[in-house]
XYZ file of C-alpha atoms in Angstrom:
519
model
C 53.059 1.710 -24.408
C 53.114 -1.379 -22.196
C 56.237 -0.126 -20.365
C 54.477 3.184 -19.686
C 51.434 1.459 -18.225
C 53.571 -0.806 -16.040
C 55.456 2.185 -14.657
C 52.236 4.106 -13.907
C 50.426 1.183 -12.264
C 51.968 1.570 -8.750
C 51.014 5.241 -8.626
C 47.485 4.544 -9.759
C 47.105 1.791 -7.162
C 48.372 4.155 -4.442
C 45.825 6.807 -5.431
C 42.948 4.297 -5.470
C 43.991 2.846 -2.102
C 43.837 6.276 -0.529
C 40.550 7.200 -2.152
C 37.708 8.125 0.153
C 34.084 9.125 -0.223
C 33.579 12.666 1.028
C 30.357 14.004 2.480
C 28.072 12.951 5.356
C 27.193 9.348 6.159
C 23.995 7.993 4.628
C 23.174 5.940 7.701
C 19.626 6.683 8.908
C 18.295 5.650 12.288
C 15.150 3.649 11.492
C 14.316 2.760 15.099
C 10.647 3.559 15.703
C 8.854 3.473 19.026
C 6.060 0.884 19.344
C 2.420 1.973 19.260
C -0.001 0.940 21.988
C -3.704 1.073 21.269
C -6.487 2.266 23.588
C -6.886 0.321 26.799
C -10.018 -0.349 28.807
C -9.489 3.025 30.493
C -10.297 4.751 27.200
C -13.985 4.119 27.920
C -15.698 5.480 31.070
C -15.686 2.908 33.855
C -19.464 2.490 34.031
C -19.864 1.979 30.308
C -16.823 -0.261 30.261
C -18.347 -2.586 32.831
C -21.600 -2.710 30.862
C -19.828 -3.494 27.583
C -17.787 -6.201 29.285
C -20.919 -7.852 30.611
C -22.661 -7.612 27.234
C -19.657 -9.144 25.497
C -19.621 -12.093 27.876
C -23.365 -12.590 27.387
C -22.883 -12.533 23.635
C -20.134 -15.130 23.913
C -22.332 -17.367 26.068
C -25.230 -17.084 23.622
C -22.956 -17.762 20.683
C -21.566 -20.889 22.310
C -25.082 -22.120 23.144
C -26.676 -21.296 19.809
C -23.858 -22.508 17.570
C -23.102 -19.064 16.131
C -26.716 -18.578 15.113
C -26.530 -14.770 15.356
C -28.903 -12.420 17.107
C -32.089 -13.990 15.900
C -32.377 -11.899 12.737
C -33.266 -14.637 10.289
C -32.719 -13.890 6.639
C -30.040 -11.287 7.312
C -27.376 -13.151 5.445
C -25.987 -14.733 8.598
C -25.509 -11.365 10.280
C -25.056 -11.584 14.002
C -22.848 -10.705 16.921
C -19.227 -11.703 17.243
C -18.819 -15.165 18.655
C -16.714 -16.478 21.473
C -12.990 -17.080 21.015
C -11.969 -20.232 19.186
C -10.960 -21.799 22.493
C -14.590 -21.715 23.651
C -13.731 -19.517 26.645
C -16.983 -17.531 27.032
C -15.718 -15.601 30.052
C -13.177 -13.587 28.091
C -14.656 -10.205 27.048
C -14.650 -9.844 23.290
C -13.094 -6.397 23.479
C -10.086 -7.650 25.440
C -6.704 -7.151 23.766
C -4.693 -9.954 22.245
C -1.065 -9.923 21.182
C -0.545 -9.256 17.506
C 0.005 -12.645 15.922
C 3.200 -11.785 14.088
C 6.905 -12.190 14.434
C 8.940 -9.255 13.200
C 11.443 -11.707 11.759
C 8.898 -13.028 9.271
C 6.461 -11.435 6.911
C 2.944 -10.605 8.006
C 0.331 -12.269 5.786
C -2.440 -9.910 6.786
C -5.014 -11.187 4.300
C -5.197 -14.332 6.422
C -6.728 -12.254 9.231
C -10.104 -11.977 7.484
C -10.100 -15.689 6.624
C -12.099 -15.321 3.432
C -10.635 -17.335 0.514
C -12.879 -15.519 -1.963
C -11.409 -12.163 -0.941
C -7.872 -13.541 -1.225
C -8.635 -14.747 -4.777
C -10.029 -11.332 -5.734
C -6.898 -9.649 -4.398
C -4.782 -11.984 -6.514
C -6.737 -10.982 -9.628
C -6.321 -7.293 -8.816
C -2.564 -7.594 -8.282
C -2.204 -9.457 -11.579
C -4.335 -7.125 -13.715
C -4.422 -3.641 -12.189
C -3.013 -0.957 -14.514
C -1.620 1.255 -11.739
C 0.640 -1.602 -10.666
C 1.887 -2.031 -14.221
C 2.848 1.645 -14.309
C 4.729 1.257 -11.013
C 6.543 -1.826 -12.323
C 7.600 0.046 -15.467
C 8.916 2.865 -13.286
C 11.074 0.366 -11.392
C 12.594 -0.795 -14.678
C 13.312 2.845 -15.501
C 15.175 3.431 -12.233
C 17.038 0.133 -12.561
C 18.340 1.333 -15.943
C 19.327 4.668 -14.360
C 21.374 2.726 -11.808
C 23.174 1.014 -14.671
C 23.969 4.428 -16.168
C 25.453 5.596 -12.863
C 27.544 2.440 -12.476
C 29.036 2.813 -15.956
C 31.290 5.634 -14.727
C 33.329 3.086 -12.743
C 34.604 1.550 -15.992
C 36.899 2.906 -18.696
C 35.110 4.626 -21.533
C 36.500 3.122 -24.732
C 35.786 4.249 -28.276
C 37.218 3.264 -31.640
C 37.475 5.528 -34.670
C 38.511 4.915 -38.230
C 39.226 7.622 -40.799
C 40.447 8.040 -44.389
C 41.720 11.508 -45.328
C 43.573 13.449 -48.003
C 45.846 16.101 -46.521
C 48.109 18.948 -47.617
C 50.458 20.706 -45.227
C 53.060 23.419 -45.638
C 56.504 23.720 -44.094
C 57.975 27.062 -45.129
C 58.055 27.285 -48.895
C 57.422 23.594 -49.275
C 54.017 21.998 -49.523
C 53.295 18.338 -48.999
C 50.281 16.332 -50.024
C 49.599 12.897 -48.581
C 46.843 10.382 -47.922
C 46.232 8.869 -44.481
C 44.254 5.854 -43.306
C 43.922 5.778 -39.516
C 42.434 3.384 -36.973
C 42.614 4.543 -33.330
C 41.158 3.324 -30.047
C 40.632 5.883 -27.264
C 40.198 5.080 -23.576
C 39.614 7.298 -20.549
C 39.015 6.573 -16.892
C 38.191 8.926 -14.055
C 39.747 7.832 -10.773
C 37.056 8.066 -8.121
C 39.422 9.611 -5.572
C 36.765 11.527 -3.618
C 33.905 9.106 -4.119
C 31.835 11.220 -6.497
C 30.987 8.254 -8.708
C 30.345 6.049 -5.694
C 28.013 8.635 -4.200
C 26.040 9.046 -7.412
C 25.777 5.275 -7.795
C 24.657 4.935 -4.187
C 22.006 7.605 -4.735
C 20.745 5.813 -7.846
C 20.566 2.516 -5.963
C 18.608 4.156 -3.143
C 16.263 5.803 -5.653
C 15.570 2.342 -7.057
C 14.877 1.048 -3.545
C 12.429 3.894 -2.942
C 10.572 3.030 -6.159
C 10.357 -0.605 -5.098
C 8.791 0.497 -1.820
C 6.396 2.734 -3.760
C 5.306 -0.336 -5.707
C 4.671 -2.120 -2.436
C 2.681 0.862 -1.144
C 0.639 1.001 -4.355
C -0.072 -2.705 -4.014
C -1.175 -2.364 -0.394
C -3.438 0.534 -1.278
C -4.977 -1.573 -4.027
C -5.436 -4.543 -1.689
C -7.081 -2.323 0.909
C -9.393 -0.802 -1.704
C -10.364 -4.252 -2.988
C -11.050 -5.524 0.532
C -13.087 -2.435 1.432
C -15.151 -2.605 -1.773
C -15.764 -6.315 -1.241
C -16.934 -5.751 2.344
C -19.283 -3.021 1.141
C -20.797 -5.479 -1.335
C -21.252 -8.027 1.446
C -22.921 -5.348 3.584
C -25.330 -4.549 0.755
C -26.025 -8.268 0.334
C -27.032 -8.580 3.953
C -28.962 -5.316 3.931
C -30.952 -6.673 1.012
C -31.617 -9.836 2.992
C -32.754 -7.761 6.009
C -35.027 -5.634 3.813
C -36.472 -8.703 2.094
C -37.081 -10.364 5.461
C -38.740 -7.190 6.716
C -41.022 -7.134 3.664
C -42.071 -10.711 4.403
C -42.609 -9.909 8.089
C -44.714 -6.834 7.356
C -46.723 -8.725 4.768
C -47.531 -11.296 7.440
C -48.564 -8.513 9.814
C -50.724 -6.991 7.059
C -52.451 -10.345 6.595
C -53.229 -10.428 10.322
C -54.652 -6.894 10.147
C -56.841 -7.820 7.181
C -58.245 -10.876 8.932
C -58.954 -8.860 12.058
C -60.655 -6.184 9.933
C -62.794 -8.809 8.184
C -63.746 -10.163 11.595
C -64.707 -6.652 12.691
C -62.097 -6.565 15.451
C -60.166 -3.554 14.053
C -60.832 -0.686 11.724
C -59.673 -0.142 8.148
C -57.082 2.293 9.520
C -54.954 -0.636 10.710
C -55.004 -2.218 7.256
C -54.118 0.976 5.386
C -51.351 1.843 7.842
C -49.732 -1.580 7.513
C -50.008 -1.343 3.705
C -48.121 1.978 3.796
C -45.455 0.524 6.112
C -44.951 -2.401 3.734
C -43.824 -0.029 0.963
C -40.847 1.353 2.931
C -38.635 -1.775 2.974
C -39.789 -2.643 -0.560
C -38.453 0.715 -1.767
C -35.260 0.097 0.199
C -34.748 -3.183 -1.668
C -34.628 -1.376 -5.028
C -32.217 1.234 -3.690
C -29.908 -1.357 -2.175
C -29.927 -3.441 -5.361
C -28.818 -0.402 -7.376
C -26.048 0.413 -4.898
C -24.832 -3.179 -4.978
C -24.638 -3.180 -8.783
C -22.650 0.060 -8.757
C -20.294 -1.275 -6.081
C -19.726 -4.496 -8.045
C -18.803 -2.432 -11.108
C -16.374 -0.391 -9.015
C -14.710 -3.532 -7.682
C -14.479 -4.971 -11.209
C -12.570 -1.844 -12.242
C -10.078 -2.421 -9.407
C -9.708 -5.998 -10.617
C -8.711 -4.696 -14.047
C -11.730 -5.956 -15.960
C -15.123 -4.820 -17.180
C -18.395 -5.106 -15.265
C -18.837 -8.707 -14.190
C -20.502 -10.601 -11.320
C -18.407 -10.721 -8.147
C -18.227 -14.047 -6.266
C -19.221 -14.082 -2.615
C -17.457 -15.629 0.353
C -18.227 -15.953 4.042
C -20.974 -13.915 5.779
C -19.794 -10.848 7.659
C -20.683 -12.315 11.053
C -18.406 -15.320 10.507
C -15.517 -13.095 9.454
C -16.078 -10.810 12.450
C -15.929 -13.761 14.822
C -12.513 -14.790 13.419
C -10.770 -11.429 13.872
C -8.220 -11.089 16.684
C -7.800 -7.643 18.234
C -4.146 -6.621 18.738
C -3.156 -4.443 21.682
C 0.136 -3.004 20.417
C 2.398 -2.842 17.395
C 6.182 -3.334 17.612
C 8.304 -0.491 16.294
C 10.088 -2.861 13.887
C 6.826 -3.421 12.003
C 6.261 0.329 11.729
C 9.771 0.807 10.351
C 8.982 -1.835 7.707
C 6.010 0.089 6.317
C 6.627 0.787 2.625
C 6.097 4.534 2.952
C 8.526 4.719 5.885
C 11.112 2.662 4.008
C 10.633 4.752 0.853
C 11.089 7.978 2.841
C 14.245 6.547 4.434
C 15.650 5.621 0.998
C 14.843 9.090 -0.330
C 16.656 10.655 2.648
C 19.701 8.438 2.131
C 19.784 9.242 -1.588
C 19.675 12.977 -0.879
C 22.535 12.617 1.623
C 24.574 10.675 -0.949
C 24.082 13.503 -3.425
C 25.504 15.924 -0.855
C 28.699 13.869 -0.977
C 28.688 14.014 -4.784
C 28.275 17.806 -4.656
C 31.210 18.090 -2.240
C 33.354 15.902 -4.511
C 32.551 18.125 -7.501
C 34.479 20.945 -5.786
C 37.644 18.843 -5.444
C 40.305 18.007 -8.056
C 39.491 15.359 -10.641
C 42.100 12.790 -11.645
C 41.750 11.125 -15.039
C 43.762 8.624 -17.024
C 43.431 8.649 -20.790
C 45.176 7.307 -23.788
C 44.822 6.235 -27.357
C 46.457 3.601 -29.479
C 46.231 2.983 -33.172
C 47.974 2.900 -36.526
C 48.253 5.142 -39.555
C 49.441 4.387 -43.095
C 49.000 6.042 -46.482
C 46.786 3.185 -47.634
C 45.049 0.055 -46.485
C 47.749 -2.405 -47.562
C 50.194 -1.996 -44.670
C 47.771 -0.453 -42.205
C 48.637 -2.635 -39.208
C 52.433 -2.659 -39.548
C 54.421 -1.578 -36.515
C 55.956 1.304 -38.414
C 52.586 3.079 -38.381
C 51.947 2.642 -34.636
C 50.456 5.658 -32.790
C 49.821 5.982 -29.081
C 49.354 8.516 -26.334
C 49.128 7.972 -22.584
C 48.490 10.704 -20.077
C 47.360 11.387 -16.538
C 45.456 14.579 -15.908
C 44.484 16.656 -12.893
C 41.605 19.106 -13.183
C 41.093 21.647 -10.400
C 37.978 23.869 -10.384
C 39.360 27.342 -9.638
C 36.463 29.637 -10.454
C 32.912 28.738 -11.451
C 31.088 31.875 -10.395
C 29.835 30.189 -7.219
C 28.044 27.411 -9.121
C 29.651 24.471 -7.314
C 29.159 26.036 -3.877
C 25.511 26.743 -4.720
C 25.029 23.135 -5.888
C 26.362 21.878 -2.552
C 24.027 24.184 -0.613
C 21.147 23.007 -2.793
C 21.976 19.360 -2.089
C 22.188 19.975 1.663
C 18.859 21.815 1.637
C 17.235 18.895 -0.194
C 18.686 16.506 2.367
C 17.169 18.589 5.173
C 13.860 18.560 3.331
C 14.013 14.777 2.921
C 14.848 14.361 6.604
C 11.797 16.383 7.590
C 9.614 14.335 5.243
C 11.002 11.093 6.676
C 10.308 12.151 10.264
C 6.813 13.315 9.318
C 6.176 9.979 7.593
C 7.145 8.121 10.772
C 4.841 10.260 12.927
C 2.017 9.842 10.406
C 2.517 6.067 10.436
C 2.299 5.999 14.228
C -0.890 8.091 14.165
C -2.516 5.919 11.495
C -1.711 2.744 13.403
C -3.002 4.191 16.669
C -6.199 5.318 14.927
C -6.602 1.873 13.373
C -6.041 0.126 16.712
C -8.690 2.357 18.264
C -11.043 1.681 15.345
C -10.752 -2.062 15.796
C -10.883 -2.093 19.591
C -13.686 0.432 20.070
C -15.492 -0.784 16.953
C -15.963 -4.146 18.628
C -17.494 -2.380 21.637
C -19.924 -0.649 19.300
C -20.682 -3.935 17.592
C -21.449 -5.697 20.875
C -23.802 -2.911 21.970
C -25.558 -2.817 18.600
C -25.974 -6.597 18.585
C -27.567 -6.414 22.024
C -30.006 -3.789 20.784
C -30.899 -5.782 17.676
C -31.519 -8.920 19.697
C -33.686 -7.077 22.210
C -35.733 -5.436 19.455
C -36.158 -8.788 17.708
C -37.685 -10.171 20.871
C -39.777 -7.012 21.421
C -41.211 -7.284 17.910
C -42.188 -10.922 18.463
C -43.950 -9.959 21.695
C -45.736 -6.988 20.099
C -46.879 -9.135 17.195
C -48.228 -11.810 19.520
C -50.015 -9.198 21.635
C -51.579 -7.618 18.539
C -52.676 -11.003 17.218
C -54.420 -11.729 20.525
C -55.948 -8.235 20.628
C -54.092 -7.104 23.750
C -52.192 -4.216 22.113
C -52.785 -1.781 19.254
C -51.226 -1.703 15.837
C -49.054 1.246 16.919
C -46.932 -1.036 19.122
C -46.365 -3.393 16.219
C -45.473 -0.580 13.832
C -43.034 0.951 16.299
C -41.387 -2.419 16.965
C -41.088 -3.143 13.225
C -39.496 0.209 12.475
C -36.990 -0.041 15.311
C -36.058 -3.612 14.429
C -35.513 -2.785 10.758
C -33.247 0.151 11.624
C -31.345 -1.882 14.225
C -30.712 -4.764 11.836
C -29.363 -2.420 9.162
C -27.212 -0.679 11.777
C -25.827 -4.024 12.954
C -24.764 -5.020 9.447
C -23.200 -1.591 9.000
C -21.268 -1.952 12.264
C -20.008 -5.372 11.187
C -18.763 -3.958 7.920
C -17.174 -0.950 9.646
C -15.439 -3.227 12.131
C -13.956 -5.325 9.324
C -12.959 -2.215 7.361
C -11.199 -0.992 10.512
C -9.348 -4.312 10.563
C -8.357 -3.805 6.923
C -7.193 -0.271 7.776
C -5.130 -1.637 10.668
C -3.228 -4.168 8.627
C -2.837 -1.677 5.807
C -1.392 0.738 8.372
C 0.971 -2.015 9.499
C 2.375 -2.224 5.994
C 0.751 -5.544 5.212
C 2.911 -8.356 3.936
C 5.154 -8.895 0.956
C 3.162 -11.967 -0.073
C 0.849 -9.899 -2.315
C 3.488 -7.616 -3.846
C 4.336 -8.462 -7.475
C 7.988 -9.123 -8.222
């Protein structure tokens, strides 16, 4: 047996040395063009000049007032974006800034919002969310499948033991005998054409795609948590605005009552102000209900039952800390988890084309068995009972009814499908990033304009109230100013939240960072 193996070894080594993996290369070009966001030319020149001037004014006011906001007291700190951290009030707040990331290191995008409370909530969600646990279990499944594919590289060895009573006939003579047999069988397929290598490569790429899916699931969860948290903060500040408006209108009602008692105005003023007081009071109840529902929704994302949600920084402070990028390098786009997963799926499908091609070629196998057989157990392992077989086999598929050719065509069609999906994923990623860049850049323009309106209406309301108190104007001016100010303050808080959600969407579109992905 040993002499036979020694004599066959050079031939086996020669076959393995000449082995090659058939089929197309799995190399995929992952180079992606960079994405440039909207420039100043995206807005009409006249409006652009106005927004630039408003932004500079806002920066000046912020620097002079110590980030005191637009003068809407009680709005939870809501205000306009402040000047850059350098204190340069001449730089328009909409102006682009280079994305603060190096493609050679991971992007910790949660740091952009600079809210430690939000970061802690994200950590809880990543640790407890059930969808992530399902994705992690799926990775373990595909890792085991890779082990199954790799096992074909190794000899398949089995051992059998048998005890039998036999009778055989040779001509007129019959023989009866007992046999006790212990045999070990081994077989090995020589991967001459790379079929096993291709299947193993495909399994490894499938595992990589699942790992990227876990990263994508995590980023989706992080984005959902951040968005829900920002909605809660918006409702907090809306409640503060409504409560402040109730207090302001109550004060105006008191003025109207005193003027009515003094005979300066009619009862119509009093009744009208009483009716106007009910509107923000009703809004308070509605906003409180919405906030409770949103907190429950966020608790579900965190993987726990309804529970109070801690609060962090006011929206205005977070808005002031955000830096607006002007472009995104292609390397960051190529590192998005969905792009990487699509690339792995394409490579796996190409590898399976090679396996399908190899199935149509001859298969070389080495097999053998070695054991012993004796009539009983006493002398079972004596050399006189030695049994062995060693053989090399060649299997050539001659006719399969077109099955192997159809399997190859199927594999090539799936590779073409995966290539189309990969290219579409890249284009979708570029569109999402461009949309997110526009949302951040133009959202700040909207925020600056809305802050200007809120500040102007705050001042107009103070003037109208003073004029009414002195009897110069009618109650209609006060009512109109109150209504407009209330709507403008709510709109400002909404714009702040939308601007921060656009920032979350941008960094989610960039693929985020690996710092929040569970291992």
